XYZ file of C-alpha atoms in Angstrom:
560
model
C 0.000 0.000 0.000
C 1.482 3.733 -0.958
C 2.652 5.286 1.924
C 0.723 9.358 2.405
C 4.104 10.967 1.623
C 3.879 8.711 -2.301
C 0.311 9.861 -2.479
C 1.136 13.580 -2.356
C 4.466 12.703 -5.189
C 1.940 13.460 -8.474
C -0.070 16.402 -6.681
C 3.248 18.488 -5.927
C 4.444 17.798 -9.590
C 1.578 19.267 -11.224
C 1.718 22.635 -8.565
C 5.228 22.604 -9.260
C 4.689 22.411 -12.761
C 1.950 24.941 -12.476
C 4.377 27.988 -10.947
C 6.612 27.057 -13.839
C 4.589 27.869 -16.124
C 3.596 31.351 -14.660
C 7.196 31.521 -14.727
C 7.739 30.987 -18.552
C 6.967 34.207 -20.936
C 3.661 34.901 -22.393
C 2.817 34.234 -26.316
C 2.190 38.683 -25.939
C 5.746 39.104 -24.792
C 7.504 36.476 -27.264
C 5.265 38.253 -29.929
C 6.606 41.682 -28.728
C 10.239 40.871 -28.390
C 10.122 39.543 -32.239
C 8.606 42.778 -33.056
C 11.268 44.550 -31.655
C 14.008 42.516 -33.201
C 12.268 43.169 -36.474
C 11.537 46.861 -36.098
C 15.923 47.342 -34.687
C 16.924 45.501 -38.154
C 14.808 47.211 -40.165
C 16.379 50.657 -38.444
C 19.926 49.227 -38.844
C 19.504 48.285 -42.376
C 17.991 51.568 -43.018
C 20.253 53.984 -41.447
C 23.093 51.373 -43.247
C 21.176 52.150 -46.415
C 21.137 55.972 -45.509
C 24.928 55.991 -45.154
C 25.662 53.969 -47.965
C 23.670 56.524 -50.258
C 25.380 59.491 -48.294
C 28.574 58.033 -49.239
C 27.460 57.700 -52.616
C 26.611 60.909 -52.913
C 29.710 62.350 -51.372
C 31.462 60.477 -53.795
C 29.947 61.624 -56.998
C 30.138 65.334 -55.157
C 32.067 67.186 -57.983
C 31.506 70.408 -55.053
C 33.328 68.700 -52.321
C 36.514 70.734 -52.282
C 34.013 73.982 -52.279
C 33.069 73.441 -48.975
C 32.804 71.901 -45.741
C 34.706 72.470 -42.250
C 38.429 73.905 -42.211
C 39.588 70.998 -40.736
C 43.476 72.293 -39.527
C 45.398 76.015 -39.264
C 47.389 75.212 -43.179
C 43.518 75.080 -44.679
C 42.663 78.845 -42.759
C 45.931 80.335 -44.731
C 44.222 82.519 -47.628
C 46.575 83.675 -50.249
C 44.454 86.053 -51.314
C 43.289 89.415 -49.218
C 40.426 89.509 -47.356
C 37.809 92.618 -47.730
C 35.727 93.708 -44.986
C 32.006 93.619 -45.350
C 32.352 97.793 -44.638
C 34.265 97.383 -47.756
C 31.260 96.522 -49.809
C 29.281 99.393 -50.019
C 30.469 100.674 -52.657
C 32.048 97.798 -54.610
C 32.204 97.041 -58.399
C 30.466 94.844 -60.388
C 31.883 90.995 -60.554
C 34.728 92.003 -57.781
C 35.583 88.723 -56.152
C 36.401 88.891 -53.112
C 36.712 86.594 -49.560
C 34.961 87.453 -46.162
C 35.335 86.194 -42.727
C 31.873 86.491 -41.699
C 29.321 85.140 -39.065
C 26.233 83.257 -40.250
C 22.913 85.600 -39.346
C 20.535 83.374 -41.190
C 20.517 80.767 -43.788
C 17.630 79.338 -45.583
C 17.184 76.733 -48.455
C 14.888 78.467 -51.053
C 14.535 74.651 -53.545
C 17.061 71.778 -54.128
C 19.308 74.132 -56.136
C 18.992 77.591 -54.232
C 19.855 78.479 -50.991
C 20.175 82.194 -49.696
C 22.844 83.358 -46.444
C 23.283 86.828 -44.435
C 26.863 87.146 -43.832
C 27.077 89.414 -40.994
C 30.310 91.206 -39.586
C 30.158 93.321 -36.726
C 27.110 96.105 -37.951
C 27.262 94.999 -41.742
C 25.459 92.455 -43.285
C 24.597 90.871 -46.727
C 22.902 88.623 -49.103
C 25.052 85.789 -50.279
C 23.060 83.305 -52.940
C 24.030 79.699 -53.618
C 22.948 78.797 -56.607
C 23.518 74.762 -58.571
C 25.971 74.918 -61.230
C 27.903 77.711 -62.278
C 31.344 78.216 -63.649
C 32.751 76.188 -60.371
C 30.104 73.655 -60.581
C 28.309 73.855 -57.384
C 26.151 70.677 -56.477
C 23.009 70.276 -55.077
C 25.054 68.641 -51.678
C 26.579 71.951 -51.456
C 22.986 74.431 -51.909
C 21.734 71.896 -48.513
C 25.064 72.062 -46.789
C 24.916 75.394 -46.875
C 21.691 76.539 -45.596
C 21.533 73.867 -42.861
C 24.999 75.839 -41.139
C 23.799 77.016 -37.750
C 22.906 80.920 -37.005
C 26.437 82.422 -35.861
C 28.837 80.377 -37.303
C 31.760 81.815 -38.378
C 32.427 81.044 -42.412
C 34.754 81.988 -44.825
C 33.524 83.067 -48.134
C 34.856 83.683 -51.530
C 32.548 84.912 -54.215
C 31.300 87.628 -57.138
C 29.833 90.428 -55.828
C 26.879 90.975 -58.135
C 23.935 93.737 -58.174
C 20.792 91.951 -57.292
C 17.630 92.657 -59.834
C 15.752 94.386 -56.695
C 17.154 96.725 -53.530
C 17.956 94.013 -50.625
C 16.009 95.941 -48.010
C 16.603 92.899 -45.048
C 20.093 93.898 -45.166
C 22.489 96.960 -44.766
C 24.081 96.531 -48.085
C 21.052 96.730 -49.964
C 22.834 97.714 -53.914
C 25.122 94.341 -53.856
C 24.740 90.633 -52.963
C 27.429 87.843 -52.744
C 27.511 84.989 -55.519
C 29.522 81.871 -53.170
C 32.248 79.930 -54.850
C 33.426 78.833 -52.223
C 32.690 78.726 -48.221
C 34.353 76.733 -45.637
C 33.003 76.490 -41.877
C 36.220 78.350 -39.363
C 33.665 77.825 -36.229
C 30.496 75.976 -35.741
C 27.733 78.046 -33.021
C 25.359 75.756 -30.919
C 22.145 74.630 -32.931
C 20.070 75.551 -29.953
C 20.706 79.369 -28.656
C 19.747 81.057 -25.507
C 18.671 83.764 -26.995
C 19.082 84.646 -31.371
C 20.822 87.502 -32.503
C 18.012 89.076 -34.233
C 15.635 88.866 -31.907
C 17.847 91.097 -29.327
C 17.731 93.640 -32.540
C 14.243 94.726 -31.630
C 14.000 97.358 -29.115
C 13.570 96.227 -25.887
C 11.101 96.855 -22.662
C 11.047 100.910 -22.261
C 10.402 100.556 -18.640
C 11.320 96.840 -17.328
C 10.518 95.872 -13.672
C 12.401 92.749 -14.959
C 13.707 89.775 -13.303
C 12.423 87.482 -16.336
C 15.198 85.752 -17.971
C 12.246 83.874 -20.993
C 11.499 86.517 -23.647
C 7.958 88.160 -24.359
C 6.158 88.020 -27.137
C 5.496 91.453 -28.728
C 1.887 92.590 -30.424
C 3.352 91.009 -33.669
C 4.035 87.835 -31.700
C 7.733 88.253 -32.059
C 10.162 87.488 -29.524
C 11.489 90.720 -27.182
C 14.247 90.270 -25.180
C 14.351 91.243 -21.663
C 17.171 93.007 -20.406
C 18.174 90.735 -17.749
C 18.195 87.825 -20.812
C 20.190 90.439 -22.753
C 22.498 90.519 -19.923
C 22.996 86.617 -18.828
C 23.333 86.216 -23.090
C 25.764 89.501 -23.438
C 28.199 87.779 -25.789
C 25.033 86.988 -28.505
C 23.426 90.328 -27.146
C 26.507 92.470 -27.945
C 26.764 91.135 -32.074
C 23.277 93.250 -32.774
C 24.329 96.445 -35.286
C 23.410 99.183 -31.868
C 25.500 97.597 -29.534
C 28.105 97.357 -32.105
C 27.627 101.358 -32.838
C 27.203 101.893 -28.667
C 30.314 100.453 -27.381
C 32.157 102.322 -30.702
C 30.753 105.526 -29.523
C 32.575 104.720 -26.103
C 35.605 104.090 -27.219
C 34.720 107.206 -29.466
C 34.335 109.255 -25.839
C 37.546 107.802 -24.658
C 39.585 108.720 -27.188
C 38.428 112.638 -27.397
C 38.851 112.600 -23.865
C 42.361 111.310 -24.334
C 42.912 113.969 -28.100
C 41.488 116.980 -25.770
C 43.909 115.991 -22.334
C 46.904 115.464 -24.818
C 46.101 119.314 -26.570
C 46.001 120.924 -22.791
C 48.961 119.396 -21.575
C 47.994 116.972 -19.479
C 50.149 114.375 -17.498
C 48.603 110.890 -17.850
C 48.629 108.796 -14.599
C 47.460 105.600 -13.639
C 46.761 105.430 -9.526
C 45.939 102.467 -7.638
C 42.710 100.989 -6.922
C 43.480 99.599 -3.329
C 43.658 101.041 -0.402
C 44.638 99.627 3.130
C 41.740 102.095 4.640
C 37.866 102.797 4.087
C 38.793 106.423 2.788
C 36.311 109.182 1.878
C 34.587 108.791 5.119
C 34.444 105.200 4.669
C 30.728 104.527 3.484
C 29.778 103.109 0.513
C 33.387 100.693 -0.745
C 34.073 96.850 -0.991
C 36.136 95.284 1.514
C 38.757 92.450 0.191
C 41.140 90.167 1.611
C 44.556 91.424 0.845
C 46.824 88.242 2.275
C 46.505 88.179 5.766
C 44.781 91.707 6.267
C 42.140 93.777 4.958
C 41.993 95.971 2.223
C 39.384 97.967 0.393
C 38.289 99.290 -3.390
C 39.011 102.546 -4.006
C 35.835 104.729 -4.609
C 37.544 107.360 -7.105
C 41.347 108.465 -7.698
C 40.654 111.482 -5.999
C 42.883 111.480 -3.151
C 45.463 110.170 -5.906
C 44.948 112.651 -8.135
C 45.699 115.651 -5.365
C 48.758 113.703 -4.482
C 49.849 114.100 -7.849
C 49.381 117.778 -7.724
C 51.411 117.920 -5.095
C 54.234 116.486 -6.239
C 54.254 119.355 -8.375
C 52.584 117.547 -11.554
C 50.692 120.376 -12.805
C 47.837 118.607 -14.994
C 46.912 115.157 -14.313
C 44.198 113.035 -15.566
C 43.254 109.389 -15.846
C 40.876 106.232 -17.361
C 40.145 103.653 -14.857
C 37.212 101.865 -12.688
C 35.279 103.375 -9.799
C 33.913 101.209 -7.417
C 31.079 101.663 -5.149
C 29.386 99.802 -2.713
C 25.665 101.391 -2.780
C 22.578 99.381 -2.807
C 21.358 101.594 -5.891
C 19.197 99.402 -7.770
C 18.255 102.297 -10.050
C 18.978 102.908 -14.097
C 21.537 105.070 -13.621
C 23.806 103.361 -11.062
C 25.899 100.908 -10.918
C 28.272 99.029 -8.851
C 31.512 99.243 -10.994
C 31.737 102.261 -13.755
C 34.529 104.040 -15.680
C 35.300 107.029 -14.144
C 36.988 109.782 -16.746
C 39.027 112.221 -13.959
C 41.184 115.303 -14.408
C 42.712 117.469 -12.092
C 44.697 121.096 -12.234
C 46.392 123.711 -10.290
C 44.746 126.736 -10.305
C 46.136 129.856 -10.810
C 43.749 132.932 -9.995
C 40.127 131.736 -9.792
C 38.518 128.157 -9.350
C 36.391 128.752 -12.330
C 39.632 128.011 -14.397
C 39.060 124.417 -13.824
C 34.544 124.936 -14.227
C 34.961 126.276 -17.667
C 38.136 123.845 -18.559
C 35.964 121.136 -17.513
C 32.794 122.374 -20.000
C 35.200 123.196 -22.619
C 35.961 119.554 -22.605
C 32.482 118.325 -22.814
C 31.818 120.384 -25.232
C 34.804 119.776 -27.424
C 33.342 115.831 -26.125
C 29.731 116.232 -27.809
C 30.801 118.478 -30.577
C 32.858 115.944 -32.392
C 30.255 112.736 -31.356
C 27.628 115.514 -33.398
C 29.829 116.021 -36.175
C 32.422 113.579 -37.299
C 30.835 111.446 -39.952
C 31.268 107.922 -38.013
C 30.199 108.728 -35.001
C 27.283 110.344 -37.116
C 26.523 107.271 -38.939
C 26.608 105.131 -35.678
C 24.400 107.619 -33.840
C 21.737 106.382 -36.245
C 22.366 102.705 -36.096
C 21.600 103.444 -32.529
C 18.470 105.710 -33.103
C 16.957 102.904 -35.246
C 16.651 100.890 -31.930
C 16.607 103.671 -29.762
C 14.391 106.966 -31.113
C 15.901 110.089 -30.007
C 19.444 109.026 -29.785
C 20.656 111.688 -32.504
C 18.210 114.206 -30.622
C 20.844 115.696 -28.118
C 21.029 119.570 -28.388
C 23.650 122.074 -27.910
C 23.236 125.931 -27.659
C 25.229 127.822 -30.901
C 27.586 129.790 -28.646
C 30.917 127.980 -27.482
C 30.170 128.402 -23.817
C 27.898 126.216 -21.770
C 24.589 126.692 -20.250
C 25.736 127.460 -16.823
C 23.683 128.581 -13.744
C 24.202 128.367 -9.977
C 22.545 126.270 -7.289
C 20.369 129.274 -6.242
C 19.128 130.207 -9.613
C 18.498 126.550 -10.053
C 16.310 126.289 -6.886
C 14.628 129.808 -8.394
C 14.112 127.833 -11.972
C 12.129 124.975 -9.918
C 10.131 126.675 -7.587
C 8.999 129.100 -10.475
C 7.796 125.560 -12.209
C 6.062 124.897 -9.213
C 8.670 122.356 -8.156
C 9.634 122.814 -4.618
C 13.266 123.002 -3.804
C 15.760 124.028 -1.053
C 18.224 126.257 -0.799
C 20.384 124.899 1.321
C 19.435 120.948 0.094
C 20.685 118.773 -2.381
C 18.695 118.139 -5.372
C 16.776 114.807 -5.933
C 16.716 113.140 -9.060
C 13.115 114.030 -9.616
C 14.408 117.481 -9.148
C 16.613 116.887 -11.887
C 14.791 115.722 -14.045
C 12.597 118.269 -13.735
C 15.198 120.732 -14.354
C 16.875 118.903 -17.530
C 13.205 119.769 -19.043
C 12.949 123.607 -18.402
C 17.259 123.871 -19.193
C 15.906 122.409 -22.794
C 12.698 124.600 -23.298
C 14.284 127.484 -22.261
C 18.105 127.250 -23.135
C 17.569 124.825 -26.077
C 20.350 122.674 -24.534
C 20.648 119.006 -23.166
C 24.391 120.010 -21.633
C 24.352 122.582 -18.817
C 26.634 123.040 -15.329
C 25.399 124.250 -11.928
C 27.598 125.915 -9.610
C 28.048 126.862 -5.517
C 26.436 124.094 -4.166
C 25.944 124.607 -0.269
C 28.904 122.898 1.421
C 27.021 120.928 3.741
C 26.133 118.219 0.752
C 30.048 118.314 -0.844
C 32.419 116.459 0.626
C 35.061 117.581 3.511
C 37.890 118.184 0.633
C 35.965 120.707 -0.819
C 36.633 124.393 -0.271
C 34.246 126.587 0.509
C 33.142 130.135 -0.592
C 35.760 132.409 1.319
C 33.068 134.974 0.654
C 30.012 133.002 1.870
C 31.254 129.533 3.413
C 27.585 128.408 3.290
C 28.197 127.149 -0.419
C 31.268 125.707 -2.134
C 33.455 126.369 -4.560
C 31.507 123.297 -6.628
C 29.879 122.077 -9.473
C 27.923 119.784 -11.282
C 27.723 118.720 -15.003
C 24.585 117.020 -16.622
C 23.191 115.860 -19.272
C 19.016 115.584 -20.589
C 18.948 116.232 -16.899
C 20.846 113.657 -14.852
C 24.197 114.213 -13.419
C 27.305 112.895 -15.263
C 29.775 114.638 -12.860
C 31.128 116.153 -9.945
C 33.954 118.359 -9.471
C 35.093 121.376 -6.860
C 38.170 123.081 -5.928
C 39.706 121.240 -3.198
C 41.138 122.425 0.094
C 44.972 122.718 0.072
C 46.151 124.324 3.288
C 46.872 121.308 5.876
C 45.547 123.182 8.666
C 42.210 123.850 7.571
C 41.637 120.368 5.813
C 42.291 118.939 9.197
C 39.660 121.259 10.765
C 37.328 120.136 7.858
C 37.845 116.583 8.734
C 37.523 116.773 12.355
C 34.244 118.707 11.860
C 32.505 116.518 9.441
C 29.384 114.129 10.418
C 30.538 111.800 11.441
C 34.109 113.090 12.666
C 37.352 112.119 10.347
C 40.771 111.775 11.674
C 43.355 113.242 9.753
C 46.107 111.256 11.556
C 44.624 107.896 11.183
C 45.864 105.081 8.680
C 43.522 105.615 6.361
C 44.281 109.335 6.231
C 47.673 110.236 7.240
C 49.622 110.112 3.832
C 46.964 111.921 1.913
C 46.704 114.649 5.269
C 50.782 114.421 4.617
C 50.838 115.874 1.036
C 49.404 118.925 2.051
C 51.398 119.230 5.354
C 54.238 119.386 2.738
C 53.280 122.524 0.732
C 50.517 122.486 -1.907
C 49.218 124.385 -4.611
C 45.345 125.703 -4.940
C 43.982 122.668 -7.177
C 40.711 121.710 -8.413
C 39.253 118.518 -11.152
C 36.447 116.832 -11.842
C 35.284 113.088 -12.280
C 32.965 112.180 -15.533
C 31.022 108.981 -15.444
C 32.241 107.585 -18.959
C 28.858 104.912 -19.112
C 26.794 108.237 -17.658
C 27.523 109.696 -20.689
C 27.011 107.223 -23.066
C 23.703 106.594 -22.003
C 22.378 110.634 -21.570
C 24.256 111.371 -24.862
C 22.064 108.299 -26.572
C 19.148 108.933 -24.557
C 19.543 104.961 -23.288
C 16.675 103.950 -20.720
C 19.295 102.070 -18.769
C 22.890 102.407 -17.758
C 23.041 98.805 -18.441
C 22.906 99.351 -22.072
C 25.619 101.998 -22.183
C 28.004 99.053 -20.310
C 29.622 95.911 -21.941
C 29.294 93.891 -18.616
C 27.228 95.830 -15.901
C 27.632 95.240 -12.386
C 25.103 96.266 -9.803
C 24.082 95.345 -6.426
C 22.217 92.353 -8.122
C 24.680 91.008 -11.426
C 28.320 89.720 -11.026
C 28.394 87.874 -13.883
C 29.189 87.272 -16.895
């Protein structure tokens, strides 16, 4: 007789059995997996199929030499010159010529015509691949070339030819460029932050912005914030008005350099560290200078009255400012380029006032009237309406009024103002507006400010030590500099110092080798410092300082 335990033998086979087959795959997954297999060989013969015809065709590609990468530094040498695309305006008919140019946009038109932009810096033109031709350009070339990326950098040789119509997208509109040959020097990113010409459309007027995605205008175009502008600077600085802005500033540079270099001036070039908070010790960055502290200086003004006194008559310098305010405003920022000057005087402080708008002048004058700062004036006003609207009175002297007749000029306006207080901005503004309806100018001074909002180096009235010997310079009504005689007797600077809110001590570390200069001997001095981006931007009429600066930094931006 079977014993229980041989009874229960066929029973656990079949469970056993049973969980097996739960186990096994199901006819849906086998059925799947073949699919799969299928659907990966078909792919693999395919794309092996695709590459065998690409080969093909790059094989019977009579164009191939034409173009295509530069694949090493020998294939960049170009026996030939190059021409600028400035260069074009006024070519001649069938010139060939070869351009290192950027990519703005590229665009297959049919399987034998393709159309480029070539863009270099605020130039731009029509290039036109076209099948055939005397150098036998393929069909592989027409695709190749208008499937290169926006911003590439190419190299192009070709006939310049006049097109049957005016090429209005462009700025040389009475030529286009016939391609022989173009070869790809550096390959942009498929995918961009932000494109080129979409930052060529005005931006925001009046941006409470901390967007970094672009709006869409009433058109449904893309407008670029200015804080995407900003984090994208390097695409954001190829449009045509940045171009023509940051030309004009090295334009202001350099008559500030011609007009120094015609008076006589020394140039110097003082430091921008400083072991002490000086100036009263508000408003500058503390670093770490090795094992102690130092700080960033706030102007070269103590520098600049060194100078003086060690009997350099005329000094004047380029170089950063740095200040440590927590002015999130349009017109302030962090880090700007201060343009300074200072002089001895000889009889009167108003030597150095009327040096100082004789500079300006000499400043706007030229940006008015030499023909390329002309012609990028209005690359900027196409972006920027009113930029080529800054006015001047006839005479040769400037609009210049003192802080009392100011104050008189407001209240009249029914704009209430102090005497004895500094003006606001609003006040400013305010003023800018009646200066231009009723002196026809944009560039005007003010002078005798009341000592008690100048700074302790200043010296006051000896006549009326309630206001200073002091001045202001603005443009469309916003302040683009400050300037004064300074105090040169040791004795009374001290006395300044000591009585200033809070108290200063002339003797301390931060003080004592400035203090020293004067203690020395001295002659009566006085300068200025102009706010290079300031005037930029009030020159342009720029909403934003930010514009009028390659890489801005504010209480809020450190990079890039």
């Amino acid at each position: 007789m079977a014993s229980q335990a041989d009874r229960e033998l066929p029973s656990r086979a079949k469970q056993e059995e049973k969980e097996g087959d739960t186990n096994a795959p199901s006819k849906n997954a086998l059925k799947k997996a073949a699919k799969e297999k299928e659907k990966a060989e078909k792919a693999a013969k395919r794309q092996e199929l695709e590459q065998q015809q690409k080969e093909q065709a790059e094989a019977n590609d009579t164009a191939k030499h034409l173009y295509g990468p530069i694949q090493s530094a020998s294939d960049r040498r170009q026996t030939q010159g190059f021409t600028e695309l400035a260069g074009l305006y006024d070519a001649k008919e069938d010139q060939e010529v070869t351009v290192d140019a950027r990519i703005h946009n590229a665009r297959v038109q049919s399987a034998k015509l393709a159309f480029l932009v070539l863009r270099e810096e605020a130039h731009t033109i029509q290039a036109v691949v076209a099948e055939g031709g005397p150098h036998g350009i393929s069909r592989q070339m027409v695709k190749w070339c208008g499937g290169i990326n926006a911003e590439s950098i190419v190299r192009a040789t070709g006939l310049v030819k006049q097109p049957k119509e005016p090429v209005t997208s462009t700025s040389i509109t009475n030529f286009e460029l016939h391609i022989e040959s173009i070869y790809l020097i550096s390959e942009a990113a498929q995918m961009l932050p932000v494109q080129v010409k979409d930052c060529m459309r005005a931006p925001p007027m009046n941006e409470e912005d901390s967007k970094n995605e672009p709006e869409m205008d009433s058109q449904g175009l893309p407008v670029v914030s200015l804080n995407a502008r900003l984090n994208n600077r390097v695409l954001d600085g190829r449009t045509a008005a940045n171009q023509a802005i940051f030309q004009l500033q090295s334009g202001i540079s350099n008559l500030f350099i011609e007009f120094m270099n015609q008076n006589h001036f020394t140039w110097i070039n003082s430091s921008r560290l400083a072991g002490a908070a000086t100036e009263g010790g508000a408003g500058v960055f503390e670093i770490k200078y090795f094992e102690t502290k130092a700080y960033l200086t706030q102007s070269p003004q103590f520098f600049k009255q060194m100078a003086i006194a060690m009997d350099m008559k005329r000094v004047c310098e380029i170089g950063p400012v740095f200040r440590a305010e927590n002015s999130n405003t349009h017109r302030h920022l962090t880090e700007f380029t201060g343009l300074d000057f200072e002089m001895v005087i000889k009889n009167d402080y108003h030597e150095v006032l009327s040096f100082g708008e004789k500079l300006m002048l000499y400043i706007i004058r030229n940006l008015q009237e030499r023909a390329e700062f002309k012609r990028l004036t209005k690359v900027v006003d196409q972006v920027f309406p009113g930029a080529g609207d800054f006015k001047l009175p006839s005479e040769d002297s400037a609009a210049r009024l003192t802080f009392a007749e100011a104050v008189k000029l407001l209240n009249e306006a029914g704009i209430e103002a102090g005497e004895f207080d500094d003006l606001s901005t609003p006040q400013e503004k305010a003023l800018g507006r009646i200066m231009r309806e009723k002196y026809s100018t944009d560039f005007y001074t003010i002078d005798k400010y009341p000592s008690a909002v100048r700074p302790f180096y200043t010296m006051p009235d000896p006549a009326n030590p309630q206001v200073s010997n002091s001045y202001d310079f603005f443009m469309r009504g916003q302040e683009i500099m400050s300037g004064a005689q300074r105090i040169h007797d040791y004795k009374q600077l001290c006395e300044r110092m000591r009585a200033n809110d809070p108290p200063l001590d002339p003797l301390s570390e931060g003080f004592r080798h400035y203090t020293d200069a004067f203690k020395y001997g001295c002659a009566p001095h006085g300068g200025g410092g102009l706010g290079l981006n300031r005037i930029l931007q009030f020159y342009l009429g720029l909403p934003d300082i930010r514009f009028a600066t390659m890489f801005p930094r504010d209480p809020g931006r450190l990079a890039p």
